[in-house]
Amino acid sequence: MLYREAGQFKTNYVADQAIFPIRQDRIGMAIVLLFAWVIIPAFGSDYFLEIIMINFLFFSLAAIGLNILTGYTGLISLGTGGFMAVGAVASYKLAVIFPDLSIILVFLISGLIAAAVGIVFGLPSLRIKGFYLAVATLAAQFFLDWLFLRVDWFTNSSTAIEGVPKTVFGYLVTGPNAEPFAKYYVALAFVSVFALLAKNLVRSAIGRAWMAIRDMDIAAEIIGIRPLPTKLLAFAISAFYSGVAGSLMLFLFYDSAEPDLFDINLSFKVLFMVIIGGLGSIAGSFMGAAFIVMIPIILTNAPDLLGLPISSDLAKHLEFMIFGALIVFFLIVEPNGLARLWQIAKEKLRLWPFPY
Amino acid sequence: MTAATLERPVPPVQSEGPAPAARRNFSEELLKVEDISLSFGGVKALSNISFDIRKHEIRAIIGPNGAGKSSMLNVINGFYHPQEGTITYKGNARHQMRPHEAAKTGIARTFQNIALFKGMSTLDNIMTGRLLRMRRNFLWQALYWGPALKEELEHREKVEAIIDFLEIQAIRKTPVGRLPYGLQKRVELGRALAMEPELLLLDEPMAGMNVEEKEDMCRFILDVNDEFGTTIALIEHDMGVVMDISDRVVVLDYGRLLADGTPSEVRANKQVIDAYLGVSHD
């Protein structure tokens, strides 16, 4: 009853092409933004802001990046962790070498550097696809991992890279002493802006070219899409998002990290987010990130909240088991991810409570 | 819906000129293939094929299965590169090119087994046909504002005109994977039309359709030819359709050119009858 678009007529193409053409979606989005920008920072505890929200936000950004590449362009990548490492290391180096550079610019330039690296490792995608491409991107992951561990220049000869304290408008936003809400706002601003840009990209000409390549590359070529530039652009933008996410991860979440934090497990984690959230959906990237980030936290805290006397070891094992079972459950219920479930729910709601 | 959406793309010069009978005089060559030979390893798919396609005509390519019809389209389209022979397009000898380069020169096509983008809506599928004409770079598109939005809307209007033309308004937002076969064929034609091609290659546009669907498709093909002045080369097995709508027919068999002429000439050709009905060697 609530979600019914009857009576909402569009009289021009601008309204029909709007990002949220249905009024209920616009209201829903406004509520989400209100929560994100006002209510959560006002009432959330430091733990909630830092451990849950910032964690969720930078993973969302990485998931959007991978979704552009895997979900929209159909190129499977296992190099996300590597590209995030490029972003993190680049932002660390930039912040150290240019102390006066604004942190916003540092993050953006790091993203561009990651994009350049992404283009290089995207070159094989013209010739190979599917599992073979996944293996080729795996090479990116291992090479970048190795590079940052072994070449001292990247870590300034220390074992860890650090989030250098920086200010925006006089507020300390990074480093160990920054207030959680300041960090939260930086992460939220980045994610809000770049999620919007990603959504715009995928619903305009370049997004259609990506999906054309994904759905049928031969037909894409006969309508004039040049495969290599289109795929490389997807790699570049995807790596840009991963790079910025890596910078946020280092500067806003970990403060100090060894380069091997960005290992193959991180790549898999982001890939799972994209698959569980829904391939080819920006909203799905958020849902997937929320699922993978929050479920373990909820499961860890559940025994305490329920007052169950379980040893911490057992709790940890149970967490893994339940988490794995949940993933399997969701993939069986809807192989196309949470975003598709959400869409089906919306279609059902249009008719509810009537059968048809 | 604004009035502008109902306008069709302006047809080229010839539509308002002479009466339909006079229109059937074609003289200007659009595409000419000479001595084309194509082989895959030891298999000769095409040998020494020569024919031409003239501006504004409907040219049918027929022949039994395995005759090399689709290979011929693939050669014109840039998918296959013949070992021998020359292709002259719009008066210039064409160098070896990739399909996307052929698309840029105004060649569009549909496939025998539908090659739509299954995950996208009808509207988006047809919008992809406009990609070559969209000029804004991805930074503008990311903003979806100003010139990028304006461009998007301009092309949307063109696409809506095609949707109206093909009478598929009701399935505008439906993912094409959910559509029945006949409609998918129509959407694929729409995508090719969105490119505003000069030469439209149709590979079995009526395969697997019932009589009504075939009639609709014939009407669209004739209308496209009439109203937009598009030159059409089509492969089709339904001889009734071929003889009715085409201006000239090429017959291929085992990769060789068997006959070339008007439908009535081809129908009377002894070799063609033999190829289709078999010859008794007595």
XYZ file of C-alpha atoms in Angstrom:
638
model
C 0.000 0.000 0.000
C 2.755 2.380 0.921
C 4.919 1.667 -2.074
C 2.613 2.439 -4.926
C 3.507 4.700 -7.797
C -0.010 5.012 -9.203
C -0.851 8.628 -9.944
C 2.771 9.678 -10.363
C 2.816 10.747 -13.981
C 5.931 11.913 -15.695
C 5.347 14.522 -18.334
C 8.886 15.001 -19.564
C 12.028 12.957 -19.987
C 13.918 14.853 -17.289
C 11.507 13.492 -14.699
C 11.646 10.021 -16.207
C 15.440 10.015 -16.263
C 15.712 11.235 -12.666
C 17.905 9.251 -10.327
C 14.930 8.210 -8.188
C 11.854 8.500 -10.422
C 9.457 7.164 -7.778
C 8.419 9.468 -4.949
C 8.646 6.808 -2.238
C 12.254 6.140 -3.218
C 13.079 9.813 -2.895
C 11.521 9.944 0.558
C 13.372 6.775 1.552
C 16.658 8.210 0.332
C 16.051 11.469 2.209
C 15.490 9.487 5.402
C 18.682 7.484 4.857
C 20.673 10.679 4.298
C 19.102 12.309 7.351
C 20.157 9.336 9.447
C 23.642 9.261 7.990
C 24.357 12.980 8.267
C 22.473 14.012 11.419
C 21.075 11.281 13.597
C 23.953 8.788 13.651
C 26.675 11.359 14.462
C 24.418 12.991 17.049
C 23.470 9.842 18.942
C 25.986 7.183 17.926
C 28.687 6.220 20.404
C 32.350 6.552 19.462
C 32.546 2.776 19.151
C 29.580 2.706 16.795
C 30.929 5.537 14.649
C 34.436 4.240 14.402
C 34.286 0.461 14.459
C 31.026 0.015 12.592
C 30.218 3.048 10.486
C 33.642 4.076 9.177
C 34.460 0.435 8.541
C 31.205 0.070 6.634
C 31.734 3.297 4.664
C 35.162 2.603 3.236
C 34.181 -0.954 2.393
C 31.105 0.394 0.590
C 33.337 2.578 -1.518
C 35.603 -0.347 -2.389
C 32.549 -2.477 -3.188
C 31.157 0.208 -5.515
C 34.516 0.250 -7.263
C 34.592 -3.495 -7.730
C 30.941 -3.540 -8.753
C 31.707 -1.134 -11.595
C 34.318 -3.562 -12.848
C 32.745 -6.931 -12.078
C 29.043 -6.174 -11.834
C 28.692 -3.672 -14.641
C 31.511 -4.526 -17.037
C 31.628 -8.237 -16.290
C 35.368 -8.382 -15.642
C 36.173 -10.454 -12.574
C 38.955 -8.937 -10.509
C 40.858 -10.261 -7.546
C 43.137 -7.247 -7.446
C 41.018 -4.957 -5.272
C 43.271 -5.374 -2.246
C 46.265 -4.434 -4.362
C 44.592 -1.302 -5.669
C 43.539 -0.356 -2.138
C 47.152 -0.806 -1.076
C 48.250 1.539 -3.874
C 45.803 4.155 -2.591
C 46.898 3.755 1.008
C 50.622 3.849 0.272
C 50.217 6.738 -2.168
C 48.286 8.819 0.333
C 50.858 8.075 3.048
C 53.735 9.085 0.793
C 51.943 12.191 -0.460
C 51.019 13.279 3.056
C 54.630 12.874 4.193
C 56.282 14.453 1.146
C 53.828 17.355 0.822
C 52.843 18.250 4.407
C 50.842 21.274 3.238
C 48.694 19.418 0.751
C 45.034 19.232 1.751
C 44.022 15.755 2.855
C 41.103 15.829 0.437
C 43.533 16.335 -2.440
C 45.823 13.655 -1.036
C 42.975 11.138 -1.161
C 41.943 12.160 -4.665
C 45.478 12.064 -6.081
C 46.026 8.660 -4.461
C 42.895 7.519 -6.246
C 44.300 8.760 -9.557
C 47.574 6.923 -8.949
C 45.632 3.748 -8.211
C 43.653 4.344 -11.425
C 46.884 4.497 -13.419
C 48.026 1.225 -11.862
C 44.587 -0.219 -12.606
C 44.923 0.647 -16.285
C 48.254 -1.186 -16.496
C 46.850 -4.334 -14.902
C 43.669 -4.025 -16.955
C 45.508 -4.398 -20.261
C 45.203 -8.219 -20.364
C 41.401 -7.866 -20.239
C 41.253 -7.283 -23.982
C 42.436 -10.802 -24.671
C 41.199 -12.835 -21.734
C 38.036 -12.965 -19.727
C 36.291 -14.910 -17.012
C 38.410 -17.047 -14.718
C 41.557 -16.369 -16.705
C 41.181 -12.649 -16.129
C 40.626 -13.327 -12.428
C 43.978 -15.101 -12.366
C 45.622 -12.241 -14.277
C 44.349 -9.723 -11.738
C 45.577 -12.019 -9.005
C 49.021 -11.237 -10.379
C 48.341 -7.560 -9.656
C 47.400 -8.441 -6.102
C 50.542 -10.463 -5.413
C 52.892 -8.129 -7.226
C 51.646 -5.004 -5.438
C 51.651 -6.814 -2.111
C 55.223 -7.879 -2.649
C 56.287 -4.452 -3.892
C 55.080 -2.594 -0.804
C 56.512 -5.179 1.572
C 59.937 -5.427 -0.027
C 60.716 -1.987 -1.382
C 61.529 0.238 1.578
C 60.923 3.485 -0.260
C 57.177 2.974 -0.132
C 57.054 2.577 3.630
C 59.888 5.018 4.383
C 61.921 2.078 5.712
C 59.534 1.369 8.544
C 57.371 -1.724 8.945
C 54.110 0.183 8.818
C 52.477 2.996 6.909
C 50.696 5.556 9.015
C 47.736 7.862 8.784
C 49.403 11.264 9.090
C 47.374 13.728 11.219
C 45.736 16.315 8.976
C 43.103 18.968 9.364
C 40.144 20.096 7.292
C 38.760 23.575 8.092
C 40.860 23.556 11.254
C 39.440 20.237 12.466
C 41.773 17.348 13.032
C 40.284 14.616 10.846
C 42.972 11.944 10.589
C 45.522 10.299 12.793
C 45.090 8.608 16.183
C 43.955 11.759 18.006
C 41.164 12.785 15.668
C 37.617 12.700 17.013
C 35.569 9.772 15.629
C 32.794 12.060 14.421
C 35.267 14.152 12.398
C 36.617 10.996 10.749
C 33.091 9.791 10.199
C 32.111 12.959 8.384
C 35.123 12.782 6.069
C 34.336 9.161 5.193
C 30.656 9.929 4.779
C 31.317 12.924 2.529
C 33.560 10.862 0.258
C 31.150 7.961 0.081
C 28.103 10.179 -0.525
C 29.721 12.104 -3.358
C 31.330 9.130 -5.054
C 28.279 6.904 -4.727
C 26.270 9.606 -6.506
C 28.897 9.925 -9.239
C 28.993 6.144 -9.687
C 25.220 5.976 -9.931
C 25.288 8.695 -12.596
C 28.010 6.918 -14.538
C 26.214 3.603 -14.678
C 22.954 5.137 -15.890
C 24.506 7.193 -18.678
C 26.220 6.319 -21.944
C 29.405 4.908 -20.460
C 27.442 2.691 -18.078
C 25.429 1.341 -20.977
C 28.646 0.658 -22.879
C 29.984 -1.279 -19.878
C 26.829 -3.343 -19.573
C 26.846 -3.975 -23.316
C 30.372 -5.388 -23.031
C 29.232 -7.489 -20.082
C 26.105 -8.891 -21.726
C 27.428 -9.551 -25.222
C 30.777 -8.231 -26.296
C 30.345 -9.116 -29.982
C 27.132 -7.137 -30.266
C 28.760 -4.308 -28.332
C 31.447 -4.111 -30.956
C 29.042 -3.925 -33.893
C 27.281 -0.927 -32.419
C 30.608 0.848 -32.315
C 31.927 0.291 -28.789
C 35.691 0.018 -28.790
C 36.383 -2.825 -26.352
C 39.800 -1.870 -25.033
C 39.206 1.789 -24.033
C 35.851 0.886 -22.533
C 37.297 -1.922 -20.435
C 40.315 0.137 -19.423
C 38.076 2.989 -18.309
C 36.188 0.518 -16.131
C 39.497 -0.673 -14.674
C 40.659 2.898 -14.091
C 37.480 4.041 -12.369
C 37.251 0.852 -10.361
C 40.851 1.208 -9.212
C 40.216 4.873 -8.411
C 37.394 3.906 -6.066
C 39.482 1.118 -4.531
C 42.415 3.493 -4.108
C 40.356 6.135 -2.331
C 38.809 3.397 -0.190
C 42.314 2.185 0.712
C 43.336 5.715 1.710
C 40.241 6.112 3.872
C 40.906 2.713 5.400
C 44.411 3.726 6.438
C 43.796 7.336 7.469
C 40.389 7.044 9.092
C 40.259 3.511 10.431
C 43.584 1.834 11.109
C 45.832 4.913 11.576
C 48.777 2.558 11.202
C 48.964 -0.531 9.089
C 51.467 -2.983 7.710
C 51.270 -3.340 3.958
C 50.283 -6.992 4.208
C 46.949 -5.859 5.602
C 46.020 -5.373 1.962
C 46.387 -9.024 1.074
C 44.354 -11.420 -0.984
C 41.846 -11.847 1.867
C 40.872 -8.215 1.492
C 40.281 -8.744 -2.234
C 38.056 -11.713 -1.482
C 36.201 -9.816 1.208
C 35.273 -7.044 -1.219
C 34.384 -9.591 -3.908
C 32.031 -11.338 -1.458
C 30.415 -8.006 -0.659
C 29.731 -7.427 -4.320
C 28.384 -10.914 -4.934
C 26.201 -10.992 -1.826
C 25.048 -7.416 -2.283
C 24.211 -7.863 -5.933
C 26.285 -7.623 -9.089
C 25.401 -4.589 -11.126
C 23.804 -2.536 -8.377
C 25.132 0.481 -6.513
C 22.646 -0.006 -3.681
C 23.709 -3.644 -3.569
C 27.299 -2.567 -2.892
C 26.116 -0.859 0.293
C 23.999 -3.837 1.300
C 26.854 -6.258 0.723
C 29.293 -4.105 2.680
C 26.793 -3.782 5.515
C 26.251 -7.534 5.546
C 29.921 -8.489 5.626
C 30.946 -5.766 8.073
C 28.041 -5.876 10.490
C 27.076 -9.533 10.743
C 30.373 -10.569 12.390
C 30.108 -7.650 14.819
C 26.533 -8.549 15.699
C 27.453 -12.215 16.076
C 30.420 -11.381 18.298
C 28.257 -9.327 20.607
C 25.225 -11.568 20.509
C 26.257 -14.029 23.294
C 26.919 -11.149 25.689
C 23.678 -9.447 24.858
C 21.722 -12.652 25.269
C 23.577 -13.457 28.462
C 24.815 -16.823 27.181
C 27.836 -18.166 29.002
C 30.003 -19.095 26.012
C 33.754 -19.020 26.008
C 35.265 -16.491 23.636
C 36.908 -19.236 21.543
C 33.636 -21.023 21.037
C 31.939 -17.742 20.242
C 34.530 -17.020 17.601
C 34.055 -20.409 15.961
C 30.289 -20.088 16.111
C 30.597 -16.702 14.477
C 32.447 -18.170 11.514
C 29.952 -21.003 11.168
C 26.851 -18.824 11.362
C 28.392 -16.254 9.051
C 29.195 -18.932 6.459
C 25.738 -20.434 6.787
C 24.128 -17.029 6.297
C 26.111 -16.425 3.118
C 25.057 -19.796 1.736
C 21.470 -19.150 2.780
C 21.280 -15.789 1.029
C 22.923 -17.076 -2.118
C 20.429 -19.941 -2.326
C 17.451 -17.701 -1.668
C 18.574 -15.173 -4.248
C 21.725 -15.794 -6.288
C 21.514 -12.246 -7.630
C 22.134 -10.759 -4.242
C 20.476 -8.651 -1.627
C 19.767 -5.866 -4.107
C 17.612 -8.229 -6.133
C 15.777 -9.357 -2.985
C 15.089 -5.719 -2.220
C 13.789 -5.188 -5.746
C 11.495 -8.219 -5.508
C 10.223 -6.927 -2.182
C 9.439 -3.597 -3.827
C 7.598 -5.279 -6.692
C 5.557 -7.277 -4.184
C 4.818 -4.147 -2.188
C 3.321 -2.459 -5.242
C 0.515 -5.007 -5.199
C 0.219 -5.812 -1.539
C -2.269 -6.664 -0.032
C -3.879 -7.800 -3.276
C -2.747 -10.967 -5.063
C -2.410 -9.219 -8.443
C 4.895 13.284 -23.960
C 5.968 16.312 -25.935
C 5.208 16.817 -29.576
C 8.852 16.479 -30.462
C 8.908 12.830 -29.503
C 6.433 11.976 -32.196
C 8.608 13.361 -34.942
C 10.542 10.809 -36.874
C 14.087 11.392 -38.003
C 14.052 13.482 -41.149
C 14.093 11.126 -44.111
C 16.807 11.757 -46.663
C 16.034 13.518 -49.922
C 14.503 10.757 -51.962
C 11.317 10.202 -49.996
C 9.439 13.273 -51.183
C 10.715 13.193 -54.750
C 9.509 10.850 -57.462
C 6.616 8.429 -57.150
C 7.310 4.964 -55.657
C 7.651 3.329 -59.063
C 10.389 5.724 -60.097
C 12.076 5.275 -56.723
C 12.881 1.724 -57.741
C 15.578 3.001 -60.054
C 18.837 2.476 -58.307
C 22.031 3.491 -59.915
C 24.449 4.638 -57.248
C 26.555 1.918 -55.707
C 26.818 1.941 -51.941
C 28.898 -1.168 -51.487
C 30.646 -3.427 -53.898
C 32.443 -6.657 -53.138
C 34.781 -8.086 -55.751
C 36.335 -11.548 -55.878
C 35.932 -12.160 -52.180
C 37.461 -15.419 -50.990
C 37.357 -16.518 -47.407
C 38.582 -19.768 -45.970
C 39.006 -21.181 -42.501
C 41.966 -23.517 -42.714
C 41.032 -25.946 -45.453
C 37.365 -25.015 -45.544
C 36.437 -22.581 -48.261
C 33.532 -20.526 -46.968
C 33.395 -18.092 -49.870
C 35.094 -18.219 -53.231
C 35.276 -15.384 -55.738
C 32.076 -13.675 -54.761
C 31.300 -10.392 -56.488
C 28.152 -8.337 -56.246
C 27.081 -4.849 -55.367
C 24.526 -3.183 -53.157
C 23.035 0.021 -54.512
C 21.770 2.926 -52.495
C 18.222 2.659 -51.134
C 17.570 -0.839 -52.409
C 16.549 -3.935 -50.488
C 19.038 -6.606 -51.393
C 18.370 -10.190 -50.393
C 21.043 -12.827 -49.987
C 19.617 -16.327 -50.176
C 20.912 -19.833 -50.445
C 20.665 -23.239 -48.777
C 22.156 -23.827 -45.329
C 25.902 -23.472 -45.208
C 26.003 -21.493 -48.419
C 28.080 -18.725 -46.865
C 25.387 -16.084 -46.416
C 26.211 -15.211 -42.835
C 29.927 -15.318 -43.636
C 29.249 -12.748 -46.350
C 27.561 -10.427 -43.849
C 30.415 -10.974 -41.425
C 32.855 -9.929 -44.124
C 30.912 -6.740 -44.882
C 30.640 -6.113 -41.169
C 34.345 -6.520 -40.419
C 34.114 -9.697 -38.319
C 35.869 -11.819 -40.908
C 38.744 -10.667 -43.012
C 38.715 -12.269 -46.449
C 42.033 -13.593 -47.770
C 41.353 -12.173 -51.208
C 39.182 -9.566 -52.808
C 38.287 -5.941 -52.306
C 35.371 -4.197 -50.688
C 34.435 -0.775 -51.997
C 32.205 1.181 -49.685
C 30.842 4.607 -50.600
C 33.294 4.798 -53.482
C 36.441 4.060 -51.489
C 38.271 0.781 -51.280
C 38.002 -0.304 -47.676
C 41.000 -1.406 -45.712
C 40.704 -4.253 -43.255
C 38.630 -3.050 -40.376
C 37.229 -4.090 -37.027
C 33.460 -4.206 -36.484
C 33.445 -1.019 -34.412
C 35.157 0.829 -37.244
C 32.569 -0.501 -39.687
C 29.888 0.762 -37.305
C 31.419 4.217 -37.489
C 31.100 4.233 -41.269
C 27.355 3.621 -40.988
C 26.933 -0.142 -41.123
C 24.532 -1.690 -38.623
C 23.317 -5.240 -38.320
C 21.131 -7.693 -36.474
C 21.995 -11.294 -35.744
C 20.442 -14.619 -36.560
C 20.514 -15.616 -32.897
C 19.432 -12.485 -31.125
C 22.378 -10.591 -29.700
C 20.692 -8.213 -27.297
C 22.045 -7.088 -23.961
C 19.900 -9.322 -21.792
C 20.400 -7.540 -18.509
C 19.277 -4.158 -19.791
C 15.838 -2.717 -20.488
C 14.452 -2.219 -23.991
C 15.062 1.497 -23.684
C 18.686 1.026 -22.605
C 19.289 -1.497 -25.368
C 18.139 0.928 -28.012
C 20.011 3.768 -26.298
C 23.248 1.803 -26.778
C 22.691 2.263 -30.499
C 23.217 5.992 -29.952
C 26.588 5.541 -28.234
C 28.642 6.524 -31.246
C 26.822 9.835 -31.396
C 27.229 10.710 -27.735
C 30.133 13.030 -27.316
C 30.339 13.991 -23.647
C 33.173 12.354 -21.762
C 32.736 10.301 -18.635
C 33.440 13.197 -16.266
C 30.392 15.051 -17.577
C 28.405 11.854 -17.465
C 29.368 11.335 -13.831
C 27.796 14.719 -13.074
C 24.690 13.901 -15.142
C 24.051 17.583 -15.384
C 24.202 20.437 -17.890
C 25.496 19.395 -21.302
C 25.550 15.696 -20.385
C 21.903 15.732 -19.308
C 20.956 17.705 -22.390
C 22.711 15.198 -24.635
C 21.080 12.291 -22.838
C 17.633 13.825 -23.344
C 18.246 14.589 -27.028
C 19.138 10.989 -27.674
C 16.256 9.800 -25.543
C 13.911 11.676 -27.896
C 15.457 10.005 -30.934
C 15.123 6.622 -29.278
C 11.527 7.302 -28.307
C 10.798 8.032 -31.969
C 12.153 4.590 -32.842
C 10.163 3.000 -30.022
C 7.016 4.614 -31.436
C 7.935 3.497 -34.943
C 8.349 -0.124 -33.872
C 5.278 0.012 -31.623
C 7.068 -1.219 -28.526
C 6.090 1.576 -26.119
C 4.627 -0.857 -23.609
C 7.876 -2.759 -23.073
C 10.111 0.307 -22.777
C 11.297 -0.490 -19.262
C 11.135 -4.299 -19.436
C 14.451 -6.181 -19.293
C 14.809 -7.717 -22.759
C 15.604 -11.151 -21.336
C 11.953 -11.395 -20.280
C 10.517 -10.555 -23.701
C 9.142 -13.122 -26.146
C 11.233 -13.972 -29.177
C 9.362 -11.864 -31.735
C 9.631 -8.734 -29.609
C 13.320 -9.344 -28.990
C 13.859 -9.392 -32.746
C 12.027 -6.080 -32.946
C 14.131 -4.540 -30.183
C 17.261 -5.680 -31.975
C 16.040 -3.963 -35.136
C 15.404 -0.879 -33.008
C 18.948 -0.906 -31.707
C 20.305 -1.118 -35.246
C 17.992 1.706 -36.364
C 19.139 3.899 -33.485
C 22.535 4.011 -35.152
C 20.867 5.735 -38.127
C 22.801 3.450 -40.457
C 23.247 3.883 -44.168
C 23.540 0.156 -44.682
C 21.481 -2.158 -42.534
C 22.382 -5.851 -42.524
C 19.630 -8.159 -41.311
C 20.506 -11.778 -40.658
C 17.275 -13.778 -40.840
C 15.018 -11.111 -39.368
C 11.965 -13.354 -39.651
C 13.316 -16.699 -38.516
C 11.042 -18.481 -36.085
C 8.189 -16.004 -36.369
C 4.537 -16.650 -37.016
C 2.699 -15.103 -39.974
C 1.514 -11.998 -38.118
C 4.955 -11.309 -36.723
C 6.459 -11.775 -40.176
C 3.977 -9.347 -41.660
C 4.839 -6.789 -38.979
C 8.534 -7.252 -39.584
C 8.115 -6.884 -43.363
C 6.173 -3.693 -42.797
C 8.961 -2.309 -40.597
C 11.637 -3.245 -43.127
C 9.737 -1.626 -45.989
C 8.983 1.459 -43.877
C 12.601 1.832 -42.835
C 13.625 1.574 -46.462
C 10.961 4.048 -47.556
C 10.967 6.615 -44.818
C 14.577 6.709 -43.721
C 16.017 5.750 -47.117
C 18.166 3.080 -45.503
C 19.811 0.543 -47.766
C 19.036 -2.956 -46.544
C 20.798 -6.246 -47.143
C 18.951 -9.188 -45.683
C 19.338 -12.920 -45.404
C 16.062 -14.768 -45.301
C 14.794 -18.277 -45.860
C 11.140 -17.436 -46.395
C 11.062 -17.243 -50.192
C 7.644 -15.595 -50.248
C 9.005 -12.730 -48.192
C 12.217 -12.474 -50.200
C 10.443 -12.371 -53.550
C 7.916 -9.810 -52.287
C 10.067 -7.233 -50.568
C 13.490 -7.366 -52.180
C 14.585 -5.414 -55.217
C 17.449 -7.684 -56.198
C 18.546 -11.083 -54.993
C 21.946 -12.746 -54.704
C 21.964 -16.531 -54.533
C 24.878 -18.345 -52.941
C 25.542 -22.060 -52.793
C 28.596 -23.787 -51.314
C 30.373 -20.443 -51.115
C 29.906 -19.710 -54.798
C 27.746 -17.110 -56.460
C 24.920 -18.877 -58.259
C 22.767 -16.054 -59.517
C 22.242 -12.335 -59.171
C 19.224 -10.417 -60.379
C 15.667 -9.355 -59.764
C 13.399 -11.792 -57.917
C 11.704 -12.921 -61.112
C 15.016 -13.518 -62.873
C 16.332 -15.496 -59.944
C 13.138 -17.504 -59.686
C 13.467 -18.572 -63.307
C 17.169 -19.419 -63.055
C 17.803 -23.088 -63.715
C 20.807 -23.367 -61.386
C 18.898 -21.832 -58.504
C 16.065 -24.291 -58.945
C 18.577 -27.105 -59.022
C 20.308 -25.905 -55.866
C 17.078 -25.662 -53.950
C 15.264 -28.697 -55.285
C 18.171 -30.942 -56.128
C 19.119 -32.199 -59.566
C 18.391 -35.582 -60.978
C 21.451 -36.952 -62.664
C 19.917 -39.194 -65.230
